[in-house]
Short mmCIF file of C-alpha atoms in Angstrom, two decimals:
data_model
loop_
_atom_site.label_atom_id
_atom_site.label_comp_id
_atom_site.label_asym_id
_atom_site.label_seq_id
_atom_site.Cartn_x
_atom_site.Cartn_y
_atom_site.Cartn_z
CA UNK A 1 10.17 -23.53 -16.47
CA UNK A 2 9.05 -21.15 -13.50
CA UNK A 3 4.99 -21.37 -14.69
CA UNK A 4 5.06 -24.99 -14.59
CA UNK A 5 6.35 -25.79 -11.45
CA UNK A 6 4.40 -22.54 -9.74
CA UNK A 7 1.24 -24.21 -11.29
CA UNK A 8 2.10 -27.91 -9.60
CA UNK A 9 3.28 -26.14 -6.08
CA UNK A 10 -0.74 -24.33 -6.15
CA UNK A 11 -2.47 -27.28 -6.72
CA UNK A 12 -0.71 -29.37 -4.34
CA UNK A 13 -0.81 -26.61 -1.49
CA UNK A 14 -4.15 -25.54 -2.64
CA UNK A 15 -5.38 -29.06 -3.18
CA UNK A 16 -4.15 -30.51 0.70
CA UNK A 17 -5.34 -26.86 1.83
CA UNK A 18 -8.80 -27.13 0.82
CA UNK A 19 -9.18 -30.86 2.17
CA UNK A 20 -7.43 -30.90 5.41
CA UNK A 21 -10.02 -27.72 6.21
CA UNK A 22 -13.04 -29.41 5.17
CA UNK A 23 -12.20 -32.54 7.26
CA UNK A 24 -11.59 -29.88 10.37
CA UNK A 25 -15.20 -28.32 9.20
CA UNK A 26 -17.03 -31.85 9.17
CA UNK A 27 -15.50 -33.63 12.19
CA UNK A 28 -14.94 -30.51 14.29
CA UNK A 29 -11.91 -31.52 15.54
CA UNK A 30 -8.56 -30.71 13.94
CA UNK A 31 -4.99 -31.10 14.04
CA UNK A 32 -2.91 -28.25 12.66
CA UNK A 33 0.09 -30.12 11.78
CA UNK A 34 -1.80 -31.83 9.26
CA UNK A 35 -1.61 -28.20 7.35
CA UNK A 36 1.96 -27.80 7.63
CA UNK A 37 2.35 -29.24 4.16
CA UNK A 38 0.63 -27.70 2.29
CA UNK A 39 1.50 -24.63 3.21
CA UNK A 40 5.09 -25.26 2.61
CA UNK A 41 3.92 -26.19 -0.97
CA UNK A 42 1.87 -22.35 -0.89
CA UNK A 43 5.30 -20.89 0.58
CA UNK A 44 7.31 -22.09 -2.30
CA UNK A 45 5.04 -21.12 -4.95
CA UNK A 46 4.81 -17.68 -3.63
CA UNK A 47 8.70 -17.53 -3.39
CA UNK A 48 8.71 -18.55 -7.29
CA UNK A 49 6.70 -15.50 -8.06
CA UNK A 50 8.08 -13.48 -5.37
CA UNK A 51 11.08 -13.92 -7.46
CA UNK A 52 10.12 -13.35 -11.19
CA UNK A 53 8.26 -10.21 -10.15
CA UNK A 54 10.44 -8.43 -8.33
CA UNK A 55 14.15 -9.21 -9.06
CA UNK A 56 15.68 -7.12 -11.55
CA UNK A 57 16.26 -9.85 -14.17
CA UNK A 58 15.21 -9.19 -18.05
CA UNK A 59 11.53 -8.54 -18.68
CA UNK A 60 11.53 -11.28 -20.54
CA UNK A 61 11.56 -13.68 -17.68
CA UNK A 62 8.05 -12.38 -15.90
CA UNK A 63 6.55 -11.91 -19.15
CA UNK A 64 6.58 -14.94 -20.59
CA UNK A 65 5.70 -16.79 -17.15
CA UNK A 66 2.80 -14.64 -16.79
CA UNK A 67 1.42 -15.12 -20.10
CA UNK A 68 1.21 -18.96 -19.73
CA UNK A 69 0.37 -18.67 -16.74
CA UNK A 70 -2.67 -16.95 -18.27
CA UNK A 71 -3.17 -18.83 -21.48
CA UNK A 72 -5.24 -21.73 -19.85
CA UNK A 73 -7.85 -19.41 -18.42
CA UNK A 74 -7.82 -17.17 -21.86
CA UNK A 75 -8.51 -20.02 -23.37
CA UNK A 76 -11.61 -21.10 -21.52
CA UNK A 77 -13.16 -18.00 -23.34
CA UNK A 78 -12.58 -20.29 -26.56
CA UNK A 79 -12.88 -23.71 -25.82
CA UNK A 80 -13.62 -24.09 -22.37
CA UNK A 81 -14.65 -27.73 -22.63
CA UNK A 82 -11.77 -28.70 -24.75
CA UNK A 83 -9.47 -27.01 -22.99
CA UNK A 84 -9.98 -28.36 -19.16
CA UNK A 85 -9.94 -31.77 -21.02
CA UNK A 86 -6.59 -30.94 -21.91
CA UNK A 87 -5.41 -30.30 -18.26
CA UNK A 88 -4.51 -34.03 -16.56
CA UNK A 89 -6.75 -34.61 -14.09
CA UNK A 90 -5.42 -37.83 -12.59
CA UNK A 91 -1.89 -37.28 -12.23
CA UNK A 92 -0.37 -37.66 -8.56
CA UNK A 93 3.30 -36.52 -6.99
CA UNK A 94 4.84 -37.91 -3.83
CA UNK A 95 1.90 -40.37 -3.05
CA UNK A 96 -0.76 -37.20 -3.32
CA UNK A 97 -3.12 -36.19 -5.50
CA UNK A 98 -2.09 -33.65 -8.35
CA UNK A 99 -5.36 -31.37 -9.65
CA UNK A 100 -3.84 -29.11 -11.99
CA UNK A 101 -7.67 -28.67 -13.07
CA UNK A 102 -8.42 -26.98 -9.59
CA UNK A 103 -5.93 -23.57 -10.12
CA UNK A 104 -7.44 -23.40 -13.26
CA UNK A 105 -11.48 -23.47 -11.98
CA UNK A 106 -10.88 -20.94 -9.23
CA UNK A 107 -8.84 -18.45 -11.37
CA UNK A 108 -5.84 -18.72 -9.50
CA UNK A 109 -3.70 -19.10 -12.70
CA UNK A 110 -5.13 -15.88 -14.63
CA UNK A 111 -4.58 -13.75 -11.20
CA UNK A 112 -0.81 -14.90 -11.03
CA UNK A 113 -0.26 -14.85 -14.46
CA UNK A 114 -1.36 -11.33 -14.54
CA UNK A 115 0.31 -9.83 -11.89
CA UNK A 116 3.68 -11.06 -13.58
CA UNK A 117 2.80 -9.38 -16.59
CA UNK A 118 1.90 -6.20 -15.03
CA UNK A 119 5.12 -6.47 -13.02
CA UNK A 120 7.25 -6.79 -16.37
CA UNK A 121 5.67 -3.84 -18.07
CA UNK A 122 7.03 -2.01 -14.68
CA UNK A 123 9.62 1.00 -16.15
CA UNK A 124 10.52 1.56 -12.57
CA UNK A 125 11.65 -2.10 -11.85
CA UNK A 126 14.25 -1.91 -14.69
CA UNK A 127 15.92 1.40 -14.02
CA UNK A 128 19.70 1.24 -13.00
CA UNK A 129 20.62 2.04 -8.86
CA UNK A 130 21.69 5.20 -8.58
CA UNK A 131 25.23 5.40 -8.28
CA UNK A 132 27.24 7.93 -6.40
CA UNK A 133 29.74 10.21 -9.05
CA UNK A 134 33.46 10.67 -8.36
CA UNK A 135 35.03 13.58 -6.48
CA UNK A 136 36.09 14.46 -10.03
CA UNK A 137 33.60 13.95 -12.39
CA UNK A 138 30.43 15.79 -11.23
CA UNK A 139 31.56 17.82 -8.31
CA UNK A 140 34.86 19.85 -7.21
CA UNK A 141 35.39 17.45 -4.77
CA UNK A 142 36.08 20.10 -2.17
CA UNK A 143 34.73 20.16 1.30
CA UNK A 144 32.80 23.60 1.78
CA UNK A 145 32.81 22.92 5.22
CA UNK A 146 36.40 22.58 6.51
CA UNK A 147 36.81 25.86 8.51
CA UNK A 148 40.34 26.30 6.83
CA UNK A 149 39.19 26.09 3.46
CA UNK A 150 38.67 30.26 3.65
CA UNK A 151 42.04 30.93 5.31
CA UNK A 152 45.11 32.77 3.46
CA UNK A 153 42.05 34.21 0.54
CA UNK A 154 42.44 38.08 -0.63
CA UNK A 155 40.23 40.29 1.44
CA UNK A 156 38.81 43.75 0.58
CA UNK A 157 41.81 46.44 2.31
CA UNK A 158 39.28 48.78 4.01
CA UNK A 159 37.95 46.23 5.85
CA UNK A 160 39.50 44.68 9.02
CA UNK A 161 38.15 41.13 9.82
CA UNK A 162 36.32 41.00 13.18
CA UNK A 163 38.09 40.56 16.34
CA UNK A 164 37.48 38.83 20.11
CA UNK A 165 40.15 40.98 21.42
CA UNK A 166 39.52 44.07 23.38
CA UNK A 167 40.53 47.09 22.49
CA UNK A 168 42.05 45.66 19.06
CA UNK A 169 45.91 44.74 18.59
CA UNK A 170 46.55 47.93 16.40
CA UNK A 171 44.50 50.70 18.61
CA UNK A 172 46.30 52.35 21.07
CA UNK A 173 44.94 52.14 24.88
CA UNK A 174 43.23 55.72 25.62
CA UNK A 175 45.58 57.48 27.58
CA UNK A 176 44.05 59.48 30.67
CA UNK A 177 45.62 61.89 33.38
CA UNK A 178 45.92 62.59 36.54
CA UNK A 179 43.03 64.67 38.46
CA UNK A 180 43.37 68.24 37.97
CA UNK A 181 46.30 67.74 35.74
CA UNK A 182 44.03 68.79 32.68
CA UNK A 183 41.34 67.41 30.60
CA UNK A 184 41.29 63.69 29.77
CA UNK A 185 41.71 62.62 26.53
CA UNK A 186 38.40 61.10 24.42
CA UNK A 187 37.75 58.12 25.52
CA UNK A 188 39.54 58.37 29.12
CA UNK A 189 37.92 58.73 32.64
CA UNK A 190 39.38 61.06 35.64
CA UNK A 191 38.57 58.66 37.98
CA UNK A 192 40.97 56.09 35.86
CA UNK A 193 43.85 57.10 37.95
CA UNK A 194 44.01 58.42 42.06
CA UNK A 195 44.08 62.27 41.94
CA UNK A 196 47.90 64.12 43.04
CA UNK A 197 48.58 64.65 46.17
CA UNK A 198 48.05 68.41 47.53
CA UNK A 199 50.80 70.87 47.40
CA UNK A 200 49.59 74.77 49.51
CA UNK A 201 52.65 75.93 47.26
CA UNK A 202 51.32 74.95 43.68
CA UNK A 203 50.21 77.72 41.64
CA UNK A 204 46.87 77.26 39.75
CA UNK A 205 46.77 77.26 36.15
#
């Protein structure tokens, strides 16, 4: 049903087209509404097979367009004589001229009828979407990147996680002493506290 009516939509727009340009070409002057329709009679055709080649229908559909689409031309190979003769050549639609003989001259039905073809054999076109798995069927569902997802696991018992805190919770302050009351301990400073008063009485150590 879709070759048919693709074939009447060319030769109108192709027909009205071809003769509202040559007018423009012999007059030179020209009035562009005059091409309005038949371009809307090219639009629609190219919609048609804008349609069978690309939506993801059964092959079937573009295939079988395409090849009678082709079949006239093919057969010109043959019978050329014979087989324009079969084309009408004096039919008209909506008051205006109908030459289904013209898409067949220029080759306008073989390129069309082709390019449906080629779009059916097209293993890409039929493939399914991708579609996204379940949480449970091909993945663990878990988010790797929720920062609590790590908390409350075993850890190895020699080693301490890393801490901001300084000095750490569980070591002790270094303690240091006064100055001149003996060496500090590691890690302490004699200027840490102020040094004891003076006594003329203290005995040295």
């Amino acid at each position: 049903m879709a070759a048919p009516v693709v074939w009447i939509l060319l030769a109108l727009g192709q027909d009205g087209s071809n003769s509202t340009i040559t007018t423009w070409a012999e007059t030179s002057t020209f009035n562009t509404a005059r091409l309005i329709e038949p371009a809307v009679y090219l639009a629609a055709a190219g919609i048609g097979i804008g349609v069978l080649a690309t939506l993801r229908w059964s092959p079937l559909g573009p295939l079988v367009a395409g090849v009678l689409l082709m079949a006239p031309y093919v057969g010109m190979f043959i019978a050329p004589l014979r087989v324009r003769s079969a084309v009408p050549g004096g039919w008209r639609l909506f008051g205006d001229p109908l030459p289904l003989r013209l898409v067949l001259d220029n080759g306008t039905l073989f390129f069309l009828g082709l390019l449906l073809v080629m779009a059916a054999f097209s293993l890409q076109r039929w493939r399914r979407w991708p579609v996204a798995a379940p949480a449970g069927a091909g993945g663990s569902g878990v988010d790797d990147t929720d920062p609590d997802l790590f908390n409350g696991l075993p850890t190895d018992p020699d080693t301490k996680p890393p801490s901001l805190a300084y000095p750490p919770a569980d070591v002790p302050a270094p303690r240091t002493q006064p100055f001149g009351g003996g060496t500090p301990t590691a890690g302490g400073s004699p200027w840490a506290s102020p040094p004891a008063p003076y006594r003329p009485d203290a005995k040295a150590e």
